[in-house]
Structure formats: structure tokens, C-alpha cells
Amino acid sequence: MKLTNTIKIAFKNLIKNKMRSVLTSLGVIIGVGSVIVMVAVGTGSQQKIKNQIASLGSNLLIISQNRERTGGVFLSGDTNRLTLDDAENIKKYAPSVRWASPFIQNGAQVIADGQNWNTSVYGVSPDFINIRDWEISDGSFFTEADNRVKKKVAVLGKTVADQLFPGQDPIGMTIRVRNVPFRVLGVLAAKGKNSFGMDQDDLVMAPAATVMTRLSGSRFIRSIYVSAWSEKLMSTCETEIKEAMRISHKLKPGQGDDFTIGTQDEIIQMATSTAVTLTLLLGAIAGVSLLVGGIGIMNIMLVSVTERTREIGLRMAVGARGKDILMQFLIEALVLSIVGGLLGIILAVIISLGLNIFTSINAIINVGIIILSFLFSGSVGVFFGFFPARKAARLDPIDALKYE
Amino acid sequence: MNDAVIELKDIRKKYRMGDIEVNALNGISMVIQRGEFVSVMGSSGSGKSTLMNILGCLDRPTDGEYLLEGINVQSLSGDEFARVRNRKIGFVFQVFNLLPRTTALENVELPLLYNREISLNDSKQKAMDALTRVGLKDRMYHEPNKLSGGQQQRVAIARALITSPSLILADEPTGNLDSRTSEDIMLIFKELNESGITIILVTHENDIASWAGRILFMKDGRITSDNAGKGHYRKNNGSLLSGGNGEET
Ligand SMILES: Nc1ncnc2c1ncn2[C@@H]1O[C@H](COP(=O)(O)OP(=O)(O)OP(=O)(O)O)[C@@H](O)[C@H]1O
Ligand SMILES: [Mg+2]
């Protein structure tokens, strides 16, 4: 029999049993749809994290203390933790470094004028606002000199300014952080919420040296933010920083680094690795539902073969070969799964659009996954359709015609 | 002998049911010439349907030789068997066996779908012609559940003759019909036979059998008598047909 005839017959039979066909395809529709949506949501959150990290600043490198352990004990004693000197040395010995700033972060209650507010206090150097692309909207930022003399000055994020000094000009006012008074020099321009919905303006910046002595009471800093002069210089910059840090920490040749230099790509990879795992997991779970959809097709096809035993016998009597019958049922299964797959794709696209428009969930439709899940649904049809189809093709025409 | 459609030589068919062996056919030998109209009679279980299945290439004998238009069909593969059924044989069943929820036209077209050489357009035209021939021109788009039993059987006959087969095999085609409708159906068979198609028809009724030019009696898997028909008459207008293959007098 011609293939076009077979396809035509398959479609006719499926249309004759509209309700059943739709219900059978539903398994595949949901399977394909959920695979695509899950992967889209996963890809979307990866993208969010990437954007977030990219927004940290351009040509960014972050130096942090090496957390490598031996036998469960941190190797790094006090001597090889990061200090303000390390930041200075990087600026001194690494010419491709444009800006470098120490970084400390402390959560603290900030009080002013009867108002109080819980926020993060950053200890940084003036380079920090260049590295992280902050602007000053009011007043000024503190200077290197302020940093050196540990002046008790601060710059407020917009949110903090609004909370502590509603309707007032905060410049020149005093805020108290753990009972230490800081004079407000300026207010940062608002950045708004980041892609995770976190308020980026909820912070206070103060000279790193001041924060260390007055607030955290520690000689050490958490990390050093560095910006290279250009993208091209990134790898040069990394080598230079490595050298500078080894000099700063007085490491002998043969001794391993006691610090790590994180490039933006590495940070992105680290941060997205959980999202990638999650995407794969969600996709796999959705894949199982697609498999279940396939079993649904097999189930219905088996019922259909039994119900249509007489029809099969008749078709054989009027000249259908075993392979014609096999093809007919195989194509019916294939049509169910392919149509189901197409509807699943449409459903997934609609749901993804809906998520993007009506929720804060970011769903990015991946063409590769669409093609993959479509092909997979087709294979599901062939795979699960084959057994019932073969059962039909192997019927004996006489028995089939006598079937009650 | 040179224009034999069917030549059977000592055909035997055994069924095994556990330990019991049933000899459904016990050595059948016969020749049926082109253009014959043969009735097969015999009590229930005498092997009529078994014989028809073998003649229709739906089943293979356990033993013996079957030549269909000179071709030894035992040597054919399963696919070739299907092809023979498709090109040379038309079946008519007691229970009509039409596809439900499928128009008369599409039911009739069915065998042509399995013939690669015929286009869809041609097959539709042929199906229309076949339906016209059995007098159902105005019922082409009816589905089986909207047709009477007699009309359904006429659709089935149209389906059997659409491939212009050498042979039409009908196993109790009037078994489910009243006597009036049976006559209409027999009239159609008669006309087909007059146009040259060989017909073999199984029946339990003498009235039906007597439409044929030759009547075989079977008993216990053997042919016990092989006679010319009693006379070929048309009850509906009372006129008698002469012997042979039905020239009207
Ligand atoms: N598939 C089978 N397996 C076992 N025995 C069978 C099978 N088909 C037929 N028989 C046996 O073969 C014998 C002939 O059966 P067949 O159907 O040919 O009879 P029949 O003459 O057509 O009877 P009826 O007039 O009732 O239709 C019967 O004894 C029957 O039981
Ligand atoms: Mg019978």
C-alpha cells in the first residue's frame, strides 16, 4: 500500500475516535510541554544569574582567600588571609589593574534621628564605585585619604537614605552603626532591584579601614575586587595579580598559592552550576512523564488492535499484507505522538510566554530542546506503537474474521 | 480443462486441538471452469468454510495441490498470498464485515487501497461504478448503520467485485437475510456470473443453491455429490433460465 494511503487511513481512524485520540495524546502533550517549560525555566534562571554577575562590573576579577583544606583543617592561618596591604600591593605591582578595592560586608543596625534600619555595611575603597558602576547622586564619595586615616564617614544607598531621613537631606547628618557615629558624605544613585528581586540600594558604604577597626574588629578583608583596563588584558591581569599576591604574601617558589583569583566566567559557572543541575533534574522528571505518555499510547493501541480485530482480518482478506497492517498501526501511534508533540510545543510556548509576562519567573525557550523533545515524542510513538502494531500484523486473518 | 480457474488435487486439512486431530478436509479433488456458478452445501461441520478459506488463499491445506488459474499457490509467500487475495479473489461474508463509521464508497474502495497501481481518483471512480452495479448509486455516502442488511450485503458484493476478480467466494451470503432480500442478492450474483465471473457460494438453503449451475454436497470433509443445478429460475418474475451459464429464453 502507498504510504500516503496508510497515513490517510491512520488519520481517518484517529478522527473517528476523536475523544480517545485526544486523551491518548494528552500524555505526550503534557510530557513534551513540561520538558520544554522545565528546561525553559531552568535556562531562564541560569540567564538571570549570569546577568546578575555580569552586572557586578566589567572586566572584573575577584581575589579571595584559598579555602583549600587538608584533612578537614583550613590550611590558611592568619598569615595568609587577605589584608588591606594585599589590595595596595595589587595596585602597585599589577599595571594592568585599573581599579582595586578591598571588600568587607557586615550586617548592622543603623540608627539616625530616632529611626533605625537593618542593612549591610560595605567596607570598600573609592575604587569600588568605579568597579561596580555606582554613581553618586548627592554629595560626594569618601577619598583614599579618608580611608587611610580611618575617618568615620559613610555614603548611603538610596533605600537607607529614604528610611533614615525621610523627606530630609542626609548630607552632613550623623548615623550610628553599633554606637559608632558616621558622618554622611553622600547618597548613591538608585540601582533598583536586581533580577532576583533584591533591593540593591539597601546598603551603606564606608572606608574599609574604618569598618575593620570600628565595626568588625578584624585585620582581614573578605575579598579584593579588581577591574582590568580592558577585556584583552584580563589574562595578563590575572598573571600580574598572581605575582603581586605571591610577593605580598611572601610565598617561596614551590609553595602553592594561598589565594584564588575568580574571573567572571568562573564565578558565573560556579553560580549557575546548581541551576544547571536543577534544569537537568526537572527536564529528566518531565522526560519520565513523556515516557508515561508513551505507555498510554501503547495501552490505547493495544485496546484498539483488539477492538479492531475483525477490521484487521477483513483488511487482510482483501489483500493487506502483514507489513501494511504493521505500518497502519505504527503510523497511527506515530501520528498520536507527533500531534501530541506539536500540541505540547505550542502549550509550552504559551506557558513560557505567560510566565514571562505575568510572573517574575524567567523562561527562555530553547530551540534545541523543542527539536529534541519533538524527536523524542516521535520515537516514543514508534517505540510504544511497535508492539501493538506487530500484534496486529501477526493476526491470522481467519481467526481475526471470526473474532467476536 | 484448459480454462480451469480452480484445480484441487487431494486437498486435506487437519486441525489439531490438543490430542484430538480433526480432519476438516479429507481429500478433495475437483476442477472449476471459468464462468461457473457453483453452490456448496452440506451439514454443519462438513468442511465448507474450511474449503472456502483454502480456495480464498486465507489458509493453506495440510496436504494436496491447489492450482489457481494454473498457478500452484502453495509455493507462494505470505505477501504473494495477500497479493493473490487482492487481485484474483473477492470475498462475501455472512456477516457483511463492513467497516463501521465508514461510508459505503470507502468500504468498497478498500481493496484498491492495497493495490499500488491504482490511483485514488481511479479507485473512487471504480467504487462508484461498483456501487452502481449493485444498485446502490444513491447510497454511496451512507454508513453501514444507515443501511439495511440487504443493502449492506450489496455493498460487500461491490467491494468483492471492485478488483475485477477471477473468483468470488461467498460463505453463506444470505444467511442473515430474509428470503425476499436473499433473492435480490442472488439476482446480483446471477448477473455477475452472467458477465463472466466465477462464483462459489456456500449455503444451507436449497432455494439459494438452485441458483447455481452446479451443486456440490459435502460430508465429513469429502465431496459426496457433484450435480448440475436443478434449474436456474428467477422466482420474482417466474421466467426460467436455460441451462449452461444462463442465457435467458
Ligand atoms: N481453527 C480450527 N481449529 C480446529 N478445528 C476447526 C477449526 N476450524 C474448523 N474446525 C473444524 O473443522 C470442521 C469443519 O469446519 P467448517 O467451519 O469448515 O464447517 P462448515 O461446513 O463451514 O460448517 P457450518 O455450516 O456450520 O459453517 C469442524 O469440525 C470444525 O470444528
Ligand atoms: Mg461455515
XYZ file of C-alpha atoms and ligand atoms in Angstrom:
685
model
C 0.000 0.000 0.000
C 1.128 3.503 -0.676
C 2.444 5.414 2.306
C 0.102 8.330 1.627
C -2.855 5.941 1.769
C -1.599 4.488 5.014
C -1.250 7.927 6.531
C -4.699 8.857 5.280
C -6.241 5.749 6.816
C -4.416 6.387 10.088
C -5.772 9.939 10.262
C -9.287 8.758 9.412
C -9.236 6.192 12.196
C -7.956 8.705 14.710
C -10.602 11.223 13.716
C -13.290 8.560 14.064
C -12.230 8.248 17.705
C -11.646 11.936 18.395
C -12.088 11.872 22.142
C -9.928 8.856 22.637
C -7.199 10.197 20.356
C -7.089 13.487 22.224
C -6.958 11.768 25.605
C -4.242 9.436 24.389
C -2.186 12.319 23.057
C -2.671 14.183 26.317
C 0.098 12.154 27.927
C 2.515 13.198 25.211
C 1.202 16.777 25.173
C 1.853 17.114 28.894
C 5.155 15.266 28.643
C 6.590 17.357 25.825
C 5.091 20.541 27.256
C 6.591 20.027 30.681
C 10.020 19.069 29.341
C 10.145 22.304 27.364
C 8.754 24.502 30.151
C 11.020 22.987 32.802
C 14.100 23.453 30.670
C 12.952 26.963 29.729
C 12.541 27.936 33.381
C 15.913 26.379 34.213
C 17.638 28.169 31.343
C 15.904 31.377 32.365
C 17.196 31.239 35.914
C 20.708 30.480 34.658
C 20.456 33.528 32.444
C 19.284 35.588 35.406
C 22.290 34.560 37.443
C 24.586 35.333 34.521
C 23.104 38.789 34.081
C 23.379 39.350 37.779
C 27.058 38.525 37.813
C 27.756 40.434 34.628
C 26.174 43.440 36.317
C 28.805 43.246 39.026
C 31.042 45.191 36.699
C 33.089 44.786 33.575
C 36.497 43.118 33.340
C 36.034 42.036 36.914
C 38.338 39.761 38.913
C 37.691 38.791 42.498
C 40.559 37.675 44.724
C 39.650 35.632 47.722
C 41.453 33.577 50.265
C 42.143 29.993 49.330
C 39.682 27.799 51.140
C 41.589 24.627 50.278
C 41.631 22.183 53.140
C 43.741 19.231 54.160
C 42.204 16.658 56.417
C 39.307 18.899 57.282
C 41.533 21.689 58.628
C 41.817 25.034 56.908
C 45.415 25.418 55.852
C 45.279 29.156 55.809
C 46.207 30.519 59.170
C 46.046 34.175 59.949
C 49.153 34.890 57.915
C 47.761 34.041 54.559
C 44.393 35.700 54.801
C 43.733 38.828 52.794
C 44.651 42.243 54.148
C 44.421 45.851 53.039
C 48.102 45.616 52.097
C 47.301 42.932 49.564
C 44.930 45.358 47.859
C 47.613 48.063 47.889
C 50.237 45.671 46.535
C 47.978 44.597 43.694
C 47.578 48.226 42.661
C 51.334 48.732 42.956
C 52.632 45.618 41.165
C 49.941 44.854 38.611
C 49.989 47.603 35.956
C 47.058 46.194 34.002
C 44.847 46.692 37.022
C 42.794 49.833 36.650
C 40.927 49.784 39.953
C 41.238 47.621 43.044
C 39.209 47.747 46.191
C 39.111 45.724 49.382
C 35.716 44.373 50.275
C 34.167 43.643 53.652
C 30.488 43.207 54.349
C 28.773 43.435 57.738
C 25.133 43.254 58.566
C 24.275 46.008 61.037
C 21.541 48.049 62.621
C 21.880 51.679 61.562
C 20.313 54.372 63.706
C 19.723 58.032 62.967
C 17.425 60.563 64.478
C 15.163 58.019 66.164
C 14.855 55.927 63.019
C 16.613 52.612 62.702
C 17.166 50.268 59.803
C 18.804 46.917 59.310
C 21.177 46.945 56.389
C 24.580 45.859 55.062
C 27.623 47.968 55.697
C 30.292 47.639 52.999
C 33.876 48.440 53.754
C 35.481 49.483 50.498
C 37.856 51.968 48.873
C 36.775 54.752 46.483
C 37.698 52.491 43.548
C 34.760 50.277 44.471
C 32.107 52.514 42.962
C 34.022 52.535 39.666
C 34.407 48.761 39.672
C 30.755 48.170 40.475
C 29.478 51.030 38.378
C 27.813 53.054 41.104
C 27.028 56.769 40.748
C 26.782 59.431 43.413
C 23.506 61.317 43.239
C 24.068 63.660 46.154
C 27.153 64.882 47.960
C 30.400 63.030 47.402
C 32.145 59.732 47.998
C 34.916 59.380 50.547
C 38.554 59.598 49.403
C 41.681 57.482 49.702
C 42.849 59.906 52.371
C 39.666 59.264 54.403
C 40.394 55.569 54.094
C 43.988 55.959 55.300
C 43.063 57.936 58.390
C 40.072 55.694 59.102
C 37.682 58.602 59.015
C 34.187 57.834 60.274
C 32.315 58.802 57.150
C 29.710 56.945 55.095
C 27.765 57.031 51.845
C 24.176 55.778 51.929
C 22.262 53.718 49.448
C 19.005 55.311 48.333
C 16.825 52.979 50.390
C 18.774 53.574 53.569
C 18.703 57.353 52.983
C 14.918 57.237 52.498
C 14.383 55.110 55.589
C 16.591 57.061 57.973
C 15.983 60.556 56.673
C 12.522 60.643 55.136
C 11.996 63.978 53.446
C 15.319 65.305 54.695
C 18.704 65.920 53.170
C 21.003 63.352 54.810
C 24.245 65.093 53.783
C 26.170 66.177 56.853
C 23.909 64.237 59.205
C 25.201 61.562 61.536
C 24.261 57.923 61.594
C 25.202 55.447 64.291
C 26.318 51.949 63.486
C 26.884 49.859 66.610
C 27.172 53.077 68.527
C 29.907 54.415 66.242
C 28.911 57.722 64.702
C 29.491 58.159 60.950
C 29.028 61.413 59.099
C 27.049 61.075 55.873
C 29.027 62.351 52.878
C 26.735 61.389 50.047
C 23.900 59.306 48.665
C 24.259 56.735 45.897
C 22.093 56.891 42.801
C 19.367 54.255 42.918
C 20.019 50.965 41.090
C 16.671 49.395 41.890
C 16.015 45.704 42.329
C 18.249 43.066 40.823
C 16.910 40.184 38.759
C 16.214 38.159 41.906
C 14.097 40.958 43.309
C 16.681 42.015 45.870
C 16.976 45.719 46.680
C 20.441 46.822 45.559
C 20.126 50.206 47.237
C 19.814 48.768 50.732
C 23.426 49.360 51.839
C 25.881 51.734 53.434
C 29.459 52.182 52.176
C 32.264 53.284 54.443
C 36.094 53.261 54.226
C 37.363 49.711 54.558
C 39.920 50.611 57.235
C 37.255 52.296 59.353
C 34.860 49.371 59.080
C 37.647 46.943 60.042
C 38.742 48.764 63.146
C 35.429 50.178 64.310
C 32.944 47.523 63.312
C 34.361 44.099 62.544
C 37.423 44.397 64.727
C 39.435 42.265 62.327
C 42.653 42.762 60.395
C 41.338 40.816 57.475
C 39.164 41.535 54.500
C 36.801 39.192 52.716
C 37.925 39.752 49.158
C 39.514 42.182 46.734
C 37.582 43.471 43.732
C 39.740 44.300 40.735
C 38.925 45.785 37.355
C 41.356 45.400 34.454
C 41.952 48.173 31.942
C 40.382 46.182 29.164
C 38.886 42.821 28.326
C 42.018 41.918 26.344
C 44.183 42.453 29.407
C 42.194 40.061 31.570
C 44.619 37.148 31.349
C 47.688 39.401 31.695
C 45.983 40.935 34.641
C 45.430 37.551 36.223
C 49.143 36.651 35.949
C 50.216 40.019 37.284
C 47.857 39.773 40.263
C 49.123 36.299 40.959
C 52.690 37.627 41.036
C 51.707 40.602 43.162
C 49.866 38.404 45.641
C 52.782 35.970 45.913
C 55.103 38.891 46.663
C 52.601 40.352 49.119
C 52.218 37.013 50.921
C 55.973 36.331 50.655
C 55.450 32.916 49.102
C 58.585 30.938 48.213
C 58.929 29.255 44.810
C 57.374 25.834 45.039
C 54.856 26.938 47.613
C 51.275 26.844 46.381
C 49.046 29.879 46.091
C 47.087 30.664 49.234
C 44.523 32.729 47.358
C 42.239 32.269 44.383
C 41.519 34.626 41.554
C 37.989 34.305 40.289
C 37.224 35.532 36.809
C 33.693 36.481 35.950
C 33.287 33.370 33.801
C 34.343 31.153 36.661
C 32.016 32.926 39.036
C 29.194 32.534 36.561
C 29.966 28.855 36.177
C 30.045 28.322 39.891
C 26.874 30.236 40.495
C 24.953 28.596 37.671
C 26.105 25.052 38.326
C 23.232 24.393 40.733
C 20.803 25.932 38.282
C 22.184 23.658 35.564
C 21.774 20.605 37.783
C 18.265 21.699 38.624
C 17.443 22.181 34.955
C 18.662 18.687 34.146
C 16.722 17.224 37.046
C 13.488 18.985 36.131
C 13.961 18.026 32.490
C 14.527 14.404 33.454
C 11.408 14.299 35.631
C 9.409 15.808 32.796
C 11.018 13.236 30.497
C 9.588 10.484 32.652
C 6.116 11.929 32.174
C 6.754 11.797 28.429
C 7.612 8.134 28.821
C 4.389 7.584 30.734
C 2.603 9.283 27.841
C 4.205 6.714 25.547
C 2.917 3.880 27.689
C -0.529 5.471 27.424
C -0.236 5.298 23.648
C 0.770 1.658 23.810
C -2.147 0.886 26.081
C -4.700 2.512 23.809
C -3.149 0.996 20.707
C -3.431 -2.465 22.248
C -7.091 -1.842 23.049
C -7.582 -0.545 19.537
C -5.974 -3.625 17.975
C -8.246 -5.893 19.996
C -11.327 -3.849 19.159
C -10.480 -3.782 15.511
C -9.524 -7.434 15.167
C -12.324 -8.015 12.667
C -11.309 -4.974 10.671
C -7.745 -6.267 10.557
C -8.986 -9.660 9.376
C -11.058 -8.021 6.688
C -8.189 -5.836 5.501
C -6.024 -8.936 5.257
C -8.744 -10.797 3.360
C -8.954 -8.033 0.764
C -5.202 -8.022 0.273
C -3.406 -6.193 3.082
C -0.027 -7.714 3.813
C 1.295 -8.059 7.339
C 3.538 -5.064 6.769
C 0.613 -2.935 5.562
C -1.184 -3.608 8.837
C 2.012 -3.020 10.800
C 2.542 0.305 9.051
C -1.045 1.355 9.586
C -0.902 0.906 13.346
C 2.618 2.212 13.626
C 1.631 5.360 11.787
C -1.441 5.756 13.970
C 0.800 5.638 17.036
C 3.245 7.994 15.353
C 0.504 10.464 14.437
C -0.777 10.400 18.024
C 2.662 11.094 19.404
C 3.684 13.655 16.786
C 0.442 15.593 17.002
C 0.756 15.337 20.785
C 4.313 16.605 20.498
C 3.292 19.581 18.348
C 0.460 20.497 20.711
C 2.875 20.095 23.625
C 5.269 22.540 21.974
C 2.505 25.068 21.428
C 1.351 24.642 25.027
C 4.901 25.081 26.310
C 5.405 28.257 24.286
C 2.139 29.710 25.623
C 3.007 28.784 29.223
C 6.527 30.189 28.890
C 5.210 33.450 27.469
C 2.663 33.579 30.286
C 5.370 33.039 32.904
C 7.475 35.814 31.402
C 4.589 38.251 31.183
C 2.634 37.541 34.355
C 5.254 36.297 36.823
C 8.821 37.161 37.761
C 9.902 33.716 36.565
C 12.152 33.989 33.561
C 11.532 31.233 30.987
C 13.781 31.020 27.957
C 12.529 28.689 25.226
C 15.346 26.639 23.844
C 15.003 25.631 20.181
C 17.316 22.668 20.716
C 15.039 21.298 23.417
C 11.982 21.810 21.226
C 13.542 19.793 18.435
C 14.861 17.202 20.855
C 11.583 16.671 22.680
C 9.728 16.548 19.370
C 12.058 13.852 18.054
C 11.781 12.090 21.386
C 7.988 12.103 21.226
C 8.204 10.650 17.714
C 10.476 7.883 18.943
C 8.116 7.256 21.837
C 5.351 6.738 19.265
C 7.390 4.310 17.197
C 8.747 2.502 20.232
C 5.468 2.057 22.063
C 3.433 1.673 18.887
C 5.572 -1.126 17.572
C 4.423 -3.829 19.954
C 0.671 -3.342 19.334
C 1.290 -2.919 15.598
C 3.226 -6.147 15.421
C 0.496 -7.881 17.351
C -1.988 -6.677 14.708
C 0.238 -7.669 11.807
C 0.672 -11.197 13.160
C -3.035 -11.915 13.436
C -4.313 -14.823 11.427
C -6.933 -13.485 9.004
C -9.359 -16.371 9.557
C -9.221 -16.101 13.345
C -9.457 -12.343 13.103
C -12.570 -12.537 10.905
C -14.198 -14.925 13.355
C -13.332 -12.736 16.369
C -16.359 -11.770 18.439
C -9.677 -28.250 -18.782
C -7.538 -25.533 -20.288
C -9.587 -22.708 -18.792
C -9.823 -24.019 -15.249
C -9.930 -21.352 -12.567
C -9.548 -23.869 -9.784
C -7.916 -27.266 -9.762
C -7.789 -29.171 -6.478
C -5.903 -32.454 -6.127
C -6.494 -34.444 -2.970
C -6.693 -31.421 -0.661
C -6.581 -32.282 3.020
C -6.804 -30.106 6.093
C -6.125 -31.299 9.597
C -6.646 -29.304 12.764
C -5.014 -30.285 15.989
C -6.854 -29.492 19.175
C -4.621 -30.810 21.906
C -4.565 -34.563 21.440
C -7.522 -34.673 19.100
C -6.970 -34.415 15.378
C -9.847 -33.099 13.261
C -9.812 -33.929 9.586
C -11.775 -30.958 8.319
C -10.989 -31.836 4.666
C -10.420 -35.413 3.671
C -9.104 -35.443 0.116
C -10.953 -33.025 -2.102
C -10.299 -33.111 -5.822
C -12.234 -31.017 -8.287
C -12.000 -28.634 -11.205
C -13.972 -25.443 -11.577
C -14.022 -23.833 -15.008
C -14.069 -20.122 -15.702
C -17.573 -18.728 -15.605
C -19.089 -21.466 -13.459
C -21.574 -20.741 -10.689
C -21.100 -23.379 -8.010
C -23.076 -23.910 -4.822
C -21.577 -25.822 -1.921
C -23.970 -27.497 0.502
C -23.596 -29.858 3.385
C -24.322 -30.193 7.053
C -22.702 -28.059 9.678
C -19.093 -29.019 10.290
C -18.744 -30.788 6.954
C -15.822 -28.533 5.992
C -17.441 -25.970 3.687
C -15.873 -22.927 5.318
C -12.528 -24.675 5.589
C -12.624 -25.350 1.874
C -13.587 -21.735 1.124
C -10.702 -20.430 3.217
C -8.272 -22.554 1.276
C -9.786 -21.553 -2.058
C -9.561 -17.909 -0.941
C -5.864 -18.214 -0.089
C -6.610 -17.302 3.523
C -5.374 -20.695 4.648
C -3.063 -23.403 3.352
C -4.023 -27.064 3.098
C -2.126 -29.623 5.148
C -1.757 -31.725 2.029
C -2.648 -31.731 -1.651
C -2.264 -29.386 -4.579
C -4.202 -26.225 -5.395
C -3.807 -24.534 -8.777
C -5.450 -21.116 -9.084
C -5.518 -20.103 -12.748
C -2.723 -22.595 -13.290
C -0.515 -21.235 -10.527
C 0.434 -23.519 -7.699
C -0.401 -21.294 -4.741
C 1.292 -23.483 -2.146
C 4.640 -22.178 -3.262
C 3.661 -18.547 -2.701
C 4.969 -16.467 0.178
C 2.697 -14.699 2.646
C 2.970 -11.401 0.777
C 2.231 -13.086 -2.541
C -0.740 -14.773 -0.916
C -2.037 -11.347 0.087
C -1.500 -10.148 -3.456
C -3.481 -13.077 -4.876
C -6.363 -12.287 -2.491
C -6.176 -8.683 -3.555
C -6.118 -9.242 -7.338
C -7.883 -12.516 -8.036
C -10.401 -13.106 -5.262
C -13.438 -11.311 -3.917
C -14.948 -12.345 -0.578
C -18.538 -12.029 0.560
C -19.266 -12.985 4.173
C -22.389 -13.959 6.036
C -21.898 -11.057 8.472
C -21.084 -8.489 5.721
C -17.897 -7.311 7.532
C -18.164 -3.668 6.523
C -16.017 -1.135 8.358
C -18.213 0.790 10.794
C -18.464 4.579 10.575
C -17.110 4.400 7.053
C -19.149 5.320 4.005
C -20.283 2.694 1.524
C -17.978 4.272 -1.036
C -14.923 3.992 1.177
C -15.829 0.455 2.167
C -15.959 -0.530 -1.478
C -12.680 1.239 -2.218
C -10.853 -0.688 0.491
C -9.255 -3.448 -1.645
C -7.895 -0.872 -4.103
C -6.009 0.872 -1.314
C -3.810 -2.200 -1.239
C -3.117 -2.009 -4.950
C -0.254 0.356 -5.708
C -1.101 0.505 -9.386
C -4.427 2.237 -8.922
C -4.613 5.931 -8.149
C -7.004 7.352 -5.574
C -9.060 9.030 -8.305
C -9.402 5.814 -10.265
C -10.337 3.859 -7.187
C -13.104 6.308 -6.314
C -14.493 6.062 -9.838
C -14.325 2.284 -9.744
C -16.059 2.206 -6.352
C -18.851 4.379 -7.741
C -19.219 2.067 -10.726
C -19.302 -0.998 -8.490
C -21.955 0.513 -6.242
C -23.993 1.472 -9.284
C -23.735 -2.095 -10.468
C -25.291 -3.439 -7.257
C -27.973 -0.743 -7.369
C -26.719 1.486 -4.547
C -25.816 4.534 -6.555
C -27.897 6.722 -4.230
C -26.457 5.286 -1.017
C -22.781 5.936 -1.679
C -22.226 8.199 1.295
C -24.269 6.155 3.766
C -22.511 4.484 6.613
C -23.290 0.789 7.312
C -25.535 1.535 10.298
C -27.781 3.559 7.990
C -28.208 0.686 5.531
C -30.481 -2.359 5.675
C -28.955 -5.824 5.856
C -29.589 -6.418 2.178
C -28.028 -3.094 1.279
C -25.014 -3.837 3.451
C -24.544 -7.155 1.686
C -24.764 -5.370 -1.667
C -22.014 -3.004 -0.529
C -19.964 -6.062 0.405
C -20.558 -7.527 -3.048
C -19.492 -4.266 -4.652
C -16.341 -4.450 -2.558
C -15.725 -8.013 -3.753
C -16.071 -7.158 -7.410
C -14.208 -3.845 -7.492
C -10.900 -5.538 -8.243
C -12.444 -7.419 -11.199
C -11.529 -10.739 -9.564
C -11.420 -14.076 -11.363
C -13.323 -15.587 -8.479
C -15.932 -14.519 -5.972
C -16.231 -16.638 -2.838
C -19.371 -16.213 -0.779
C -19.750 -18.094 2.524
C -23.475 -18.132 3.385
C -24.050 -14.641 1.970
C -27.784 -14.839 2.564
C -27.539 -16.482 5.991
C -28.519 -13.281 7.754
C -31.153 -12.107 5.267
C -34.845 -12.818 4.799
C -35.935 -14.736 1.742
C -37.038 -11.722 -0.295
C -33.770 -9.896 0.269
C -31.871 -13.122 -0.346
C -33.432 -13.278 -3.776
C -32.295 -9.751 -4.592
C -28.792 -10.695 -3.574
C -28.871 -13.897 -5.624
C -30.042 -11.909 -8.588
C -26.941 -9.787 -8.319
C -24.739 -12.880 -8.116
C -26.509 -14.278 -11.116
C -25.873 -11.131 -13.109
C -22.227 -11.073 -12.101
C -21.910 -14.677 -13.157
C -23.535 -13.882 -16.480
C -20.894 -11.230 -17.005
C -18.269 -13.970 -16.708
C -17.192 -14.015 -13.090
C -16.754 -17.420 -11.488
C -18.772 -17.716 -8.298
C -18.588 -20.245 -5.472
C -21.275 -19.923 -2.872
C -21.864 -21.820 0.363
C -25.435 -22.176 1.539
C -27.720 -24.317 3.651
C -30.822 -23.495 1.623
C -31.907 -25.475 -1.402
C -33.628 -22.424 -2.860
C -30.404 -20.498 -2.831
C -28.290 -23.395 -4.045
C -30.530 -23.924 -7.007
C -29.472 -20.582 -8.499
C -26.166 -22.197 -9.329
C -25.304 -24.230 -12.376
C -23.529 -26.814 -10.263
C -24.132 -28.022 -6.751
C -21.525 -29.763 -4.580
C -22.537 -31.701 -1.472
C -20.022 -32.160 1.290
C -19.940 -34.595 4.184
C -17.126 -35.177 6.653
C -14.615 -33.254 4.588
C -15.421 -35.020 1.317
C -17.463 -34.124 -1.721
C -20.229 -36.673 -1.828
C -22.088 -35.446 -4.862
C -21.428 -33.068 -7.703
C -24.534 -32.335 -9.772
C -25.756 -29.856 -12.277
C -28.201 -27.363 -10.750
C -31.841 -28.259 -10.750
C -32.699 -25.336 -12.958
C -31.897 -21.708 -12.960
C -35.006 -19.815 -12.304
C -35.927 -16.383 -11.197
C -38.752 -16.607 -8.785
C -39.532 -12.925 -8.919
C -40.742 -12.925 -12.498
C -41.272 -16.611 -12.855
C -39.274 -16.905 -16.005
C -36.992 -19.891 -16.391
C -33.454 -19.702 -17.464
C -31.933 -22.350 -19.623
C -29.001 -24.483 -18.507
C -25.394 -23.635 -19.109
C -24.366 -20.245 -17.976
C -27.640 -18.550 -18.037
C -28.903 -17.316 -21.341
C -32.437 -16.173 -20.980
C -35.014 -17.888 -23.084
N -9.471 -23.353 13.618
C -9.960 -24.569 13.820
N -9.412 -25.367 14.746
C -9.896 -26.615 14.949
N -10.911 -27.150 14.281
C -11.505 -26.400 13.348
C -11.063 -25.069 13.072
N -11.836 -24.555 12.082
C -12.719 -25.534 11.763
N -12.527 -26.636 12.528
C -13.273 -27.894 12.474
O -13.288 -28.308 11.128
C -14.534 -28.839 10.803
C -15.107 -28.136 9.585
O -15.451 -26.814 9.976
P -16.085 -25.773 8.945
O -16.112 -24.438 9.624
O -15.370 -25.877 7.666
O -17.568 -26.325 8.800
P -18.739 -25.735 7.909
O -19.071 -26.777 6.933
O -18.406 -24.408 7.390
O -19.917 -25.627 8.980
P -21.091 -24.533 9.051
O -22.087 -24.929 8.057
O -21.597 -24.674 10.456
O -20.454 -23.214 8.808
C -15.409 -28.723 12.021
O -15.433 -29.953 12.684
C -14.716 -27.721 12.882
O -14.899 -27.971 14.242
Mg -19.099 -22.421 7.682
